[in-house]
CSV table of C-alpha atoms and ligand atoms in Angstrom, one decimal:
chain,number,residue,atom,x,y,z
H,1,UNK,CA,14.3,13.0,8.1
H,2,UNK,CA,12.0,15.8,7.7
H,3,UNK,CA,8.9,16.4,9.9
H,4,UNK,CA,6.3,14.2,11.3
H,5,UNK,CA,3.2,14.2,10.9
H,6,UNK,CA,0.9,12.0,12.9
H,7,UNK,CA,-2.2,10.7,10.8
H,8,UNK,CA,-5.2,8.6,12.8
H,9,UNK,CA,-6.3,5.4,10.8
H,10,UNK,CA,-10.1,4.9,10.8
H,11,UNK,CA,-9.9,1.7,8.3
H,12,UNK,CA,-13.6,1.4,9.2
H,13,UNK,CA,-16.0,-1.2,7.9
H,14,UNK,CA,-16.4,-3.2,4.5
H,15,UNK,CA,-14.0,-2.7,2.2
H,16,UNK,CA,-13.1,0.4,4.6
H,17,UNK,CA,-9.4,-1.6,5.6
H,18,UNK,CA,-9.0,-2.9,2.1
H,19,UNK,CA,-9.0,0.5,0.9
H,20,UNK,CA,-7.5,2.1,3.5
H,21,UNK,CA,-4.3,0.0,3.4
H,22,UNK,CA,-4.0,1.1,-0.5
H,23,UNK,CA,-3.5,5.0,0.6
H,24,UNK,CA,-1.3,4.0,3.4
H,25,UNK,CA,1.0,2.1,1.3
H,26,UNK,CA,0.7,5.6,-0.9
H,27,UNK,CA,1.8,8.0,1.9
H,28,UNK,CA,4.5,5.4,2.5
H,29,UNK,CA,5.7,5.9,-1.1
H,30,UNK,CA,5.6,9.6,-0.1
H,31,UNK,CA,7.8,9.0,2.9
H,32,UNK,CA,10.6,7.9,0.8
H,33,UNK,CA,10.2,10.3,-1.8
H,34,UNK,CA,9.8,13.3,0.1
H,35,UNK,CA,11.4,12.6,3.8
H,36,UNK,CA,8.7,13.5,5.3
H,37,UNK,CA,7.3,10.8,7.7
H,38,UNK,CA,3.8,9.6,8.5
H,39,UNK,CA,3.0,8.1,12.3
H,40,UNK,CA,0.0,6.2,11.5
H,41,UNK,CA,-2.4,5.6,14.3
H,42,UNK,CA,-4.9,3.3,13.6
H,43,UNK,CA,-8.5,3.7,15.5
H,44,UNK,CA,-11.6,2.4,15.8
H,45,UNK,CA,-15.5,3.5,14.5
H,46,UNK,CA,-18.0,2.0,12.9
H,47,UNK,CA,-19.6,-1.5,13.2
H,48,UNK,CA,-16.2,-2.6,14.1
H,49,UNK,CA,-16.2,-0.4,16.8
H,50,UNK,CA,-19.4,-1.4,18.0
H,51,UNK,CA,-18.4,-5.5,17.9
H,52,UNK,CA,-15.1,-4.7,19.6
H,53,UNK,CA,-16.3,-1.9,22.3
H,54,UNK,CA,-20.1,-1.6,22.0
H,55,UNK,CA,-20.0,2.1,20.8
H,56,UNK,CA,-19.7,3.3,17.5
H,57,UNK,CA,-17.1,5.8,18.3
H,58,UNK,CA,-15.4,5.1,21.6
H,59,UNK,CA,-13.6,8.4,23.1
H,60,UNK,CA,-10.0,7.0,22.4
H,61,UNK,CA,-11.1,7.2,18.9
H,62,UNK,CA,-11.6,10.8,19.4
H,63,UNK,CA,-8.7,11.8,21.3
H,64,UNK,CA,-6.4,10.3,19.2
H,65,UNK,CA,-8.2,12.1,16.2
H,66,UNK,CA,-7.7,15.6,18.0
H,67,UNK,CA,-4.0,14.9,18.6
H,68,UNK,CA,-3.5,14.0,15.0
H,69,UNK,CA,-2.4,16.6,12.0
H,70,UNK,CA,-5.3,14.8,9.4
H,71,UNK,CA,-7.4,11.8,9.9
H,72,UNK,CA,-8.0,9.1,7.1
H,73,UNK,CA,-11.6,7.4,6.9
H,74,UNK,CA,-12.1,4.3,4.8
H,75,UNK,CA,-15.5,4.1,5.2
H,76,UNK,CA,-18.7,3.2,7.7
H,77,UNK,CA,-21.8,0.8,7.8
H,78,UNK,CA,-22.9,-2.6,8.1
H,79,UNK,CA,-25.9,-4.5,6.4
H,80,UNK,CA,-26.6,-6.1,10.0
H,81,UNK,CA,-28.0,-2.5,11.3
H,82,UNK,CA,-29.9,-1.5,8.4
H,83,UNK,CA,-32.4,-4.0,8.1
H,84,UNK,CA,-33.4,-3.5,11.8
H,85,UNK,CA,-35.1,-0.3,12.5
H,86,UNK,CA,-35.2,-0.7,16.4
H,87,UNK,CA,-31.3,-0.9,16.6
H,88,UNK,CA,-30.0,1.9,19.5
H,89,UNK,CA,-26.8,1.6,17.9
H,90,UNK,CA,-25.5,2.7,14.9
H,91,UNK,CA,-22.1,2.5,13.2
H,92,UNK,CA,-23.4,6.0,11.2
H,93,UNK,CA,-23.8,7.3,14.9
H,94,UNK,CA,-19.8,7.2,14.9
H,95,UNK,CA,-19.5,9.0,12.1
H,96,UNK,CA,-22.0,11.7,12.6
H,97,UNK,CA,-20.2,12.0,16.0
H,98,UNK,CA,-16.6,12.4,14.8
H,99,UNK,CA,-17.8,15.1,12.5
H,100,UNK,CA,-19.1,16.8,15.1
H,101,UNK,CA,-16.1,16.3,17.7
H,102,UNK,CA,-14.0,17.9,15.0
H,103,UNK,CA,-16.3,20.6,13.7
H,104,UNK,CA,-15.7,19.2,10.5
H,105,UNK,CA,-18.7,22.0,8.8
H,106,UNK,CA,-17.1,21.8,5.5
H,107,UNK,CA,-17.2,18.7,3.4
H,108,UNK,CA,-15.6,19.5,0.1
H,109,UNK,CA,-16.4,17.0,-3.2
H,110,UNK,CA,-14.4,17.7,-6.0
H,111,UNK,CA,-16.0,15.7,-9.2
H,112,UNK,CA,-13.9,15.2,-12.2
H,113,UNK,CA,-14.2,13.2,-15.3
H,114,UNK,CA,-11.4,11.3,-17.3
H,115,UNK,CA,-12.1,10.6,-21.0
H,116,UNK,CA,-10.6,7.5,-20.8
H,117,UNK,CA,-13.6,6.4,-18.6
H,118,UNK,CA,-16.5,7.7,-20.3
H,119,UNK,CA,-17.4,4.7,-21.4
H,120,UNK,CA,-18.3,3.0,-17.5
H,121,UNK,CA,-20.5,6.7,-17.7
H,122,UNK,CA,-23.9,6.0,-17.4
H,123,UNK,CA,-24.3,10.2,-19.4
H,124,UNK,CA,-23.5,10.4,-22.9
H,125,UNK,CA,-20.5,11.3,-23.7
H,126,UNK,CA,-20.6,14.7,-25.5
H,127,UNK,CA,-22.4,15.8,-21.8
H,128,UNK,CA,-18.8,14.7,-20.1
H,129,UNK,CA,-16.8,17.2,-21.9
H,130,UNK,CA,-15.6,19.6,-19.3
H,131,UNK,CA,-17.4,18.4,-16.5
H,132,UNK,CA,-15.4,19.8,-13.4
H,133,UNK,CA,-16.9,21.0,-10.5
H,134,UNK,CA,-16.7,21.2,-6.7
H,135,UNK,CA,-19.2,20.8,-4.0
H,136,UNK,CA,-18.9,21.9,-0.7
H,137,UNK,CA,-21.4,20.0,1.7
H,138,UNK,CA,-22.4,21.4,5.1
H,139,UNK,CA,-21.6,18.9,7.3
H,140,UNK,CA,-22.5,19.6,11.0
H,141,UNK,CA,-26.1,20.9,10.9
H,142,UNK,CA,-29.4,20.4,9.1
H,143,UNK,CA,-31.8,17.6,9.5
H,144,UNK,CA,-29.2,15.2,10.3
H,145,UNK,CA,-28.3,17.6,13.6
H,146,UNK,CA,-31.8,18.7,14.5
H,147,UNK,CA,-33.8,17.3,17.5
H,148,UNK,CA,-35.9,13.9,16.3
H,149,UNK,CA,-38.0,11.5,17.5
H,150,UNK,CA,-41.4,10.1,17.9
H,151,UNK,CA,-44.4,10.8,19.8
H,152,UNK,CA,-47.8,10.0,20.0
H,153,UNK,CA,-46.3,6.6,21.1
H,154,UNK,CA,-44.4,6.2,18.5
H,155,UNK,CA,-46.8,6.7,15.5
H,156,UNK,CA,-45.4,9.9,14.7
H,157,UNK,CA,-41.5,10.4,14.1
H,158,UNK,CA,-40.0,13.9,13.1
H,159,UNK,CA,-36.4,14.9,12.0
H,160,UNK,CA,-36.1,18.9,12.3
H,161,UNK,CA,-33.8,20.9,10.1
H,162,UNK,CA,-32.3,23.7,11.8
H,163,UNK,CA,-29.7,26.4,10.9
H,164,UNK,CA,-27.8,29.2,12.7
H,165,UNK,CA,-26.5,32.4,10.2
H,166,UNK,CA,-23.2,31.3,11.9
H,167,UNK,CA,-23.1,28.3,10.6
H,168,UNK,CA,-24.0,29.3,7.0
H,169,UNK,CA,-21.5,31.9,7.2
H,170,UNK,CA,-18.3,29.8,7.7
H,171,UNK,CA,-19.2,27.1,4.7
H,172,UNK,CA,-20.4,30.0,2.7
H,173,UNK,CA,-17.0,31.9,3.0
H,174,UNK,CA,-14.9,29.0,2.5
H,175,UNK,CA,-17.1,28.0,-1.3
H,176,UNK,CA,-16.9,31.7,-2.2
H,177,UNK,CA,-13.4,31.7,-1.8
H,178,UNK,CA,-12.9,28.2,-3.6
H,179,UNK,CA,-15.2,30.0,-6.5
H,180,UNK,CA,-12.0,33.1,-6.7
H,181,UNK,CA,-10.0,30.4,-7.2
H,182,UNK,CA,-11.7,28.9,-10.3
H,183,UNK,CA,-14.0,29.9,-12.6
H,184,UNK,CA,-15.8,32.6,-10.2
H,185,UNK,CA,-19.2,30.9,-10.2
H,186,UNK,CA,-21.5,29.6,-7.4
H,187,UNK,CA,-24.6,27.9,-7.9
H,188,UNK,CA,-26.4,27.7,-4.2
H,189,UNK,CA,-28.8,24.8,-3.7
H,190,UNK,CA,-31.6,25.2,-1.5
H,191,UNK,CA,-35.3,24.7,-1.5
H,192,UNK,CA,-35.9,28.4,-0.6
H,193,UNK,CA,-39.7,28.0,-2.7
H,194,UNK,CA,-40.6,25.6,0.1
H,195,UNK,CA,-38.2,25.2,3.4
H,196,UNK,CA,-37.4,28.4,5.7
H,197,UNK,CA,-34.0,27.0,6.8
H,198,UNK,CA,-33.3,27.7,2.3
H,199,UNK,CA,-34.3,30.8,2.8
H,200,UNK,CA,-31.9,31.6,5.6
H,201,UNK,CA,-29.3,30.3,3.4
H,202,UNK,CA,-30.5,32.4,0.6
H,203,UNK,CA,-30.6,35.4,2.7
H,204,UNK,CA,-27.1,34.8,3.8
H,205,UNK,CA,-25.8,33.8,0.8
H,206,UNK,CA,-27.2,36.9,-1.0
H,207,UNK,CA,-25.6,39.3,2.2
H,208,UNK,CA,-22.3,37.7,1.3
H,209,UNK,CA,-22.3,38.5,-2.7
H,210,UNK,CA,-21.0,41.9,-2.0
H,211,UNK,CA,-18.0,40.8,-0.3
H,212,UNK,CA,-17.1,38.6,-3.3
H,213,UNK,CA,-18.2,41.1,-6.3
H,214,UNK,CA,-16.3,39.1,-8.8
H,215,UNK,CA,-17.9,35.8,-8.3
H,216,UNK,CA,-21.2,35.6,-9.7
H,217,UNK,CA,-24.0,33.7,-7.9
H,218,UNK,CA,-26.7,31.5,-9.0
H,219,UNK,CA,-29.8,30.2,-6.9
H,220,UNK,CA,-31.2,27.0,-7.9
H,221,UNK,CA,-33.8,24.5,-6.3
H,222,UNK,CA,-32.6,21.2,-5.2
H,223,UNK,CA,-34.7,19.4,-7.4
H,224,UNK,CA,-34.0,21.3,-10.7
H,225,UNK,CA,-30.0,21.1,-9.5
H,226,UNK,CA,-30.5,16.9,-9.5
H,227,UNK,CA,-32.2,17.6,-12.8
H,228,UNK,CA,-29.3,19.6,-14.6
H,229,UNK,CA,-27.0,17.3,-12.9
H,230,UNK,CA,-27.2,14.7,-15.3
H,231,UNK,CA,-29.0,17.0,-18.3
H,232,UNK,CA,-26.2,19.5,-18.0
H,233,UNK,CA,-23.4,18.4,-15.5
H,234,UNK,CA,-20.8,20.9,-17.1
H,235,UNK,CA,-23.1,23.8,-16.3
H,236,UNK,CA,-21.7,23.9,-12.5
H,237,UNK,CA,-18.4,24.8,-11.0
H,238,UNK,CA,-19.0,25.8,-7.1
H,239,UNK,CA,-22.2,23.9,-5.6
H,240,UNK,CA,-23.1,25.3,-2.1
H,241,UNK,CA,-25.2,23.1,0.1
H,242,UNK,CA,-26.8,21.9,3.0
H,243,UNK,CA,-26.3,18.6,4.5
H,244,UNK,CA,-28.9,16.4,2.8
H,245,UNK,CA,-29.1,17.9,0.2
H,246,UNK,CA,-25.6,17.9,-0.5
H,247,UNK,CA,-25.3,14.0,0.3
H,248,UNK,CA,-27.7,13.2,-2.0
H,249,UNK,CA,-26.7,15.1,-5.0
H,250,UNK,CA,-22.7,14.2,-4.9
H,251,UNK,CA,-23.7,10.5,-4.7
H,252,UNK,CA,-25.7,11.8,-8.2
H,253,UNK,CA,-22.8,13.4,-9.5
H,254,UNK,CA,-20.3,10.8,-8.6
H,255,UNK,CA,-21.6,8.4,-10.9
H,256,UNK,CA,-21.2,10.8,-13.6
H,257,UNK,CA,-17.7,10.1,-13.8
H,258,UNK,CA,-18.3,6.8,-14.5
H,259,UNK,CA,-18.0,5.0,-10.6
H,260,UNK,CA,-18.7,6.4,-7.1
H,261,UNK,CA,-15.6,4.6,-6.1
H,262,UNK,CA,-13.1,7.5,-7.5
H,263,UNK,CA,-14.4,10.3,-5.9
H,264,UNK,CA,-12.4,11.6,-2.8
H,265,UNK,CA,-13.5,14.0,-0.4
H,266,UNK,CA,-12.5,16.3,2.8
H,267,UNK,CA,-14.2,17.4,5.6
H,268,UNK,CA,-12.6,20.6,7.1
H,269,UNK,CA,-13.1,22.9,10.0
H,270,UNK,CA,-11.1,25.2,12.0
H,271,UNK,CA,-8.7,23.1,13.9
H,272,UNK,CA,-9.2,19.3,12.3
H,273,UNK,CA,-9.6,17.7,8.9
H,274,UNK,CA,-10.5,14.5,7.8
H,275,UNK,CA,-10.3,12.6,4.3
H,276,UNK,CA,-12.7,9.6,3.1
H,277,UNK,CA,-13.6,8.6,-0.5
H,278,UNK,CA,-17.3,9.5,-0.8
H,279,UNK,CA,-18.6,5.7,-1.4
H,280,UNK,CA,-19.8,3.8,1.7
H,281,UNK,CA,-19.1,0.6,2.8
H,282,UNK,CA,-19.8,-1.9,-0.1
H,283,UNK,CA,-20.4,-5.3,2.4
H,284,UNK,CA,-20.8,-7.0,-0.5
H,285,UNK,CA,-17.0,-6.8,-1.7
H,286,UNK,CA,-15.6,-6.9,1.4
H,287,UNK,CA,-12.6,-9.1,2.4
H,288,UNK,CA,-12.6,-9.8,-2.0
H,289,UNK,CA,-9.9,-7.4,-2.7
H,290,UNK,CA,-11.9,-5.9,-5.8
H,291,UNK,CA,-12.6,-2.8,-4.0
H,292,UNK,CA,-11.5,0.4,-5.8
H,293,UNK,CA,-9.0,2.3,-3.9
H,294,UNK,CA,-8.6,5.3,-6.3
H,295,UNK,CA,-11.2,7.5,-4.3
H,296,UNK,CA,-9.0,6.8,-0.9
H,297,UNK,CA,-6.0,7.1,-2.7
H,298,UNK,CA,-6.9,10.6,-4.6
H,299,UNK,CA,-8.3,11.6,-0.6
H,300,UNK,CA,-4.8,10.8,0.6
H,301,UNK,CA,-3.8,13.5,-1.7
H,302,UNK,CA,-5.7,15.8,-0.7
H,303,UNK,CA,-4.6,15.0,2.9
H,304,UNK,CA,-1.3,16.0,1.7
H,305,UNK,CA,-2.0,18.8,-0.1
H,306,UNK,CA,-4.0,20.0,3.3
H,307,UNK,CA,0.1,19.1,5.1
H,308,UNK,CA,1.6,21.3,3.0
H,309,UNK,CA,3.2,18.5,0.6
H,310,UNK,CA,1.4,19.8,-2.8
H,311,UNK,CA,4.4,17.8,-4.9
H,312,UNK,CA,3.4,14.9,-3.1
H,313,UNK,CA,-0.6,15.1,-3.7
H,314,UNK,CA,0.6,16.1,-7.3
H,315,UNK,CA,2.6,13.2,-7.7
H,316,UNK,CA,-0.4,10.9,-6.8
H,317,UNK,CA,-2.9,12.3,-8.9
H,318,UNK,CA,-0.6,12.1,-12.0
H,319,UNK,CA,0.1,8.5,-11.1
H,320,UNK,CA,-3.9,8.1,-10.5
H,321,UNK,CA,-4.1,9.3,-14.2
H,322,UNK,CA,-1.3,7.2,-15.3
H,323,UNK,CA,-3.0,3.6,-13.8
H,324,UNK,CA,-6.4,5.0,-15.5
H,325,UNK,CA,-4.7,5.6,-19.0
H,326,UNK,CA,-3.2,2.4,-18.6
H,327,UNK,CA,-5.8,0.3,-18.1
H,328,UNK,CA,-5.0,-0.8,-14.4
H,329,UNK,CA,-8.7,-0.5,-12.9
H,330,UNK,CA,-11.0,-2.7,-10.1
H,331,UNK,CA,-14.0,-4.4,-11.8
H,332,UNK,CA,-16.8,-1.6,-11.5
H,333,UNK,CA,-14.7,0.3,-14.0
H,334,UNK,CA,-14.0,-2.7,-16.5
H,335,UNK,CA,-16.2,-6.1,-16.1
H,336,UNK,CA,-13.4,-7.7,-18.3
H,337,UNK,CA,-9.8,-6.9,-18.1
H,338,UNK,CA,-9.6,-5.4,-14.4
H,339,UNK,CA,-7.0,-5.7,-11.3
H,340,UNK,CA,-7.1,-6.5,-7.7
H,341,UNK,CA,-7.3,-3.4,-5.2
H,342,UNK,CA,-4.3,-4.3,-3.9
H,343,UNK,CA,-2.7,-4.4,-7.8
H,344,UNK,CA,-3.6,-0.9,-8.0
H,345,UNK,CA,-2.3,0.4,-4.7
H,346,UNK,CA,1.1,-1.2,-6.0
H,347,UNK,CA,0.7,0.5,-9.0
H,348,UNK,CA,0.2,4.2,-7.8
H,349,UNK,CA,3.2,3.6,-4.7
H,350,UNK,CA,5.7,2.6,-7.7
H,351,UNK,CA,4.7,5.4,-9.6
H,352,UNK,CA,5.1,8.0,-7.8
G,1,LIG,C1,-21.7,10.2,3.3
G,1,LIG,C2,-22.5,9.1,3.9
G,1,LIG,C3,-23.0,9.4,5.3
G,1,LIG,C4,-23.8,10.7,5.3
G,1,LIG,C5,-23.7,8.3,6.0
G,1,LIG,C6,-22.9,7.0,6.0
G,1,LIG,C7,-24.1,8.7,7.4
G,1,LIG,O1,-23.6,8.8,3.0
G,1,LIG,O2,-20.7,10.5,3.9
G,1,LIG,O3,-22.1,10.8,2.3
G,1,LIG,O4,-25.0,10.6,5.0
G,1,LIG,O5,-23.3,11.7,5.5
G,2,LIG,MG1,-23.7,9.9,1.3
């Protein structure tokens, strides 16, 4: 047997578990292919975690995160907290909290299209050609860091959105050098007419251009970036963002490719990394195995492509693209002839 690499489980909420159990079945497919083996830890956050321990995130949930080599999220949220506004606790608080534990800064979501799904696209089709880009999310900062709360007894709320140069530095490197590595082209997204925190990032960003002469840099304004998103989605390659902003505009380009439930994403920083598919929850489906795993499963690469195991995370997405060419799919991608979420886990272990 060749080395070990211990992996922490957060299954999660929703279909989070039904999911979940799809990549693990995956990396045990890679187990066998590539003797390599996988100690999988399973852990606790979310709503689950707050039913089971009363806290969204207890701190055996983050130890055994920082002793693992990659965590796996399925995903985080229950309808019961979002309806009520007065609830102290939140299962979001547990994941705001883990990706702060692990100084996850970086939250990298790659968008691709397949042809053979451009019908479930709500774009036209001639826009899909060549759509292929990457965004890279801040993840630890922003308005979703900054101090909030109310006052004037309570009529008043406020969310502040605050950024060090430090912290716009070390995403900013890591995009430029994704950029080298593709097609040399960074489009920042700020709102630099309007917000000063933009124009620190635009003032950073600009610093940086000379240390990366071949990669050329664009500056665009959030609003004209959700805009082009869907007018022009080919235009980008490298998006560079701040936290909201980036949230809101990869759940916008993740329905370009026809569902939110393929895209995968990773959440880096210096020591840890973790990797979710970039849909939330979905209550709705949950326990009804019609979930599509494809997003967890094509983050599980990525997990092993972040190991070291590149053939493995190579062998998944081809066998990803394989179960899409043929047809084996969950319901949001075909209404009529679909598969179970289970069905399609089976599909991508056999076929690696
Ligand atoms: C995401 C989610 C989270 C976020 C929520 C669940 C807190 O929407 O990962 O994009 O806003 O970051
Ligand atoms: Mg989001």
């Amino acid at each position: 047997m060749g080395k070990t690499f211990n992996v922490a489980v957060m299954s999660g909420d929703g279909i989070g578990p039904e999911v979940v159990a799809q990549a693990v079945k995956v990396l045990k497919a890679v187990e066998k292919k590539y003797s390599v083996s996988f100690n999988f830890r399973d852990v606790l956050i979310g709503a689950i975690a707050i039913d089971q321990t009363g806290n969204p995130l207890p701190d055996e949930t983050i130890r055994i995160c920082k002793e693992s080599d990659a965590v796996l999220l399925g995903a985080v949220g229950h309808p019961k907290f979002d309806n009520d506004p007065s609830a102290k606790v939140r299962p979001e608080q547990g994941l705001l909290k883990i990706r702060k534990e692990l100084g996850l800064y970086a939250n990298i979501r790659p968008v691709t299209t397949y042809s053979l799904l451009n019908e479930a696209s709500p774009i036209k089709n001639h826009l899909l050609k060549d759509v292929d880009m990457v965004v890279y999310r801040e993840l630890t900062g922003g308005i979703y860091f900054g101090e909030k709360g109310r006052k004037d007894e309570g009529k008043t709320a406020y969310d502040n959105c605050i950024y060090t140069e430090a912290e716009v530095l070390r995403i900013s490197h890591m995009a430029f050098k994704m950029a080298q590595s593709r097609k040399k082209k960074l489009t920042m997204v700020d709102k630099a007419n309007v917000l000063e925190s933009s124009r620190l990032w635009r003032e950073v960003v600009k610093k940086l251009e000379a240390q990366y002469p071949d990669v050329t840099v664009d500056y665009m304004f959030v609003d004209a970036a959700a805009m082009k998103l869907v007018t022009w989605p080919a235009y980008f390659d490298v998006i560079l963002t701040e936290n909201m902003f980036g949230d809101i505009l990869t759940d916008e380009a993740s329905v370009i490719t026809g569902s939110i439930g393929l895209l995968p994403s990773a959440s880096m920083g210096d020591k840890y990394a973790l990797f979710e598919p970039i849909h939330g929850s979905y209550p709705q489906a949950a326990g009804k195995n019609i979930a599509n795993p494809y997003g967890t499963i094509l983050s599980a690469a990525m997990l092993c492509e972040y190991l070291g195991l590149a053939d493995a995370a190579k062998d998944i997405r081809n066998a990803v693209n394989k179960g899409l060419e043929q047809g084996v799919v969950t319901e949001d991608i075909n209404k009529t002839k679909n598969n179970t979420t289970t069905e399609v886990g089976d599909f991508v272990a056999a076929n690696l």
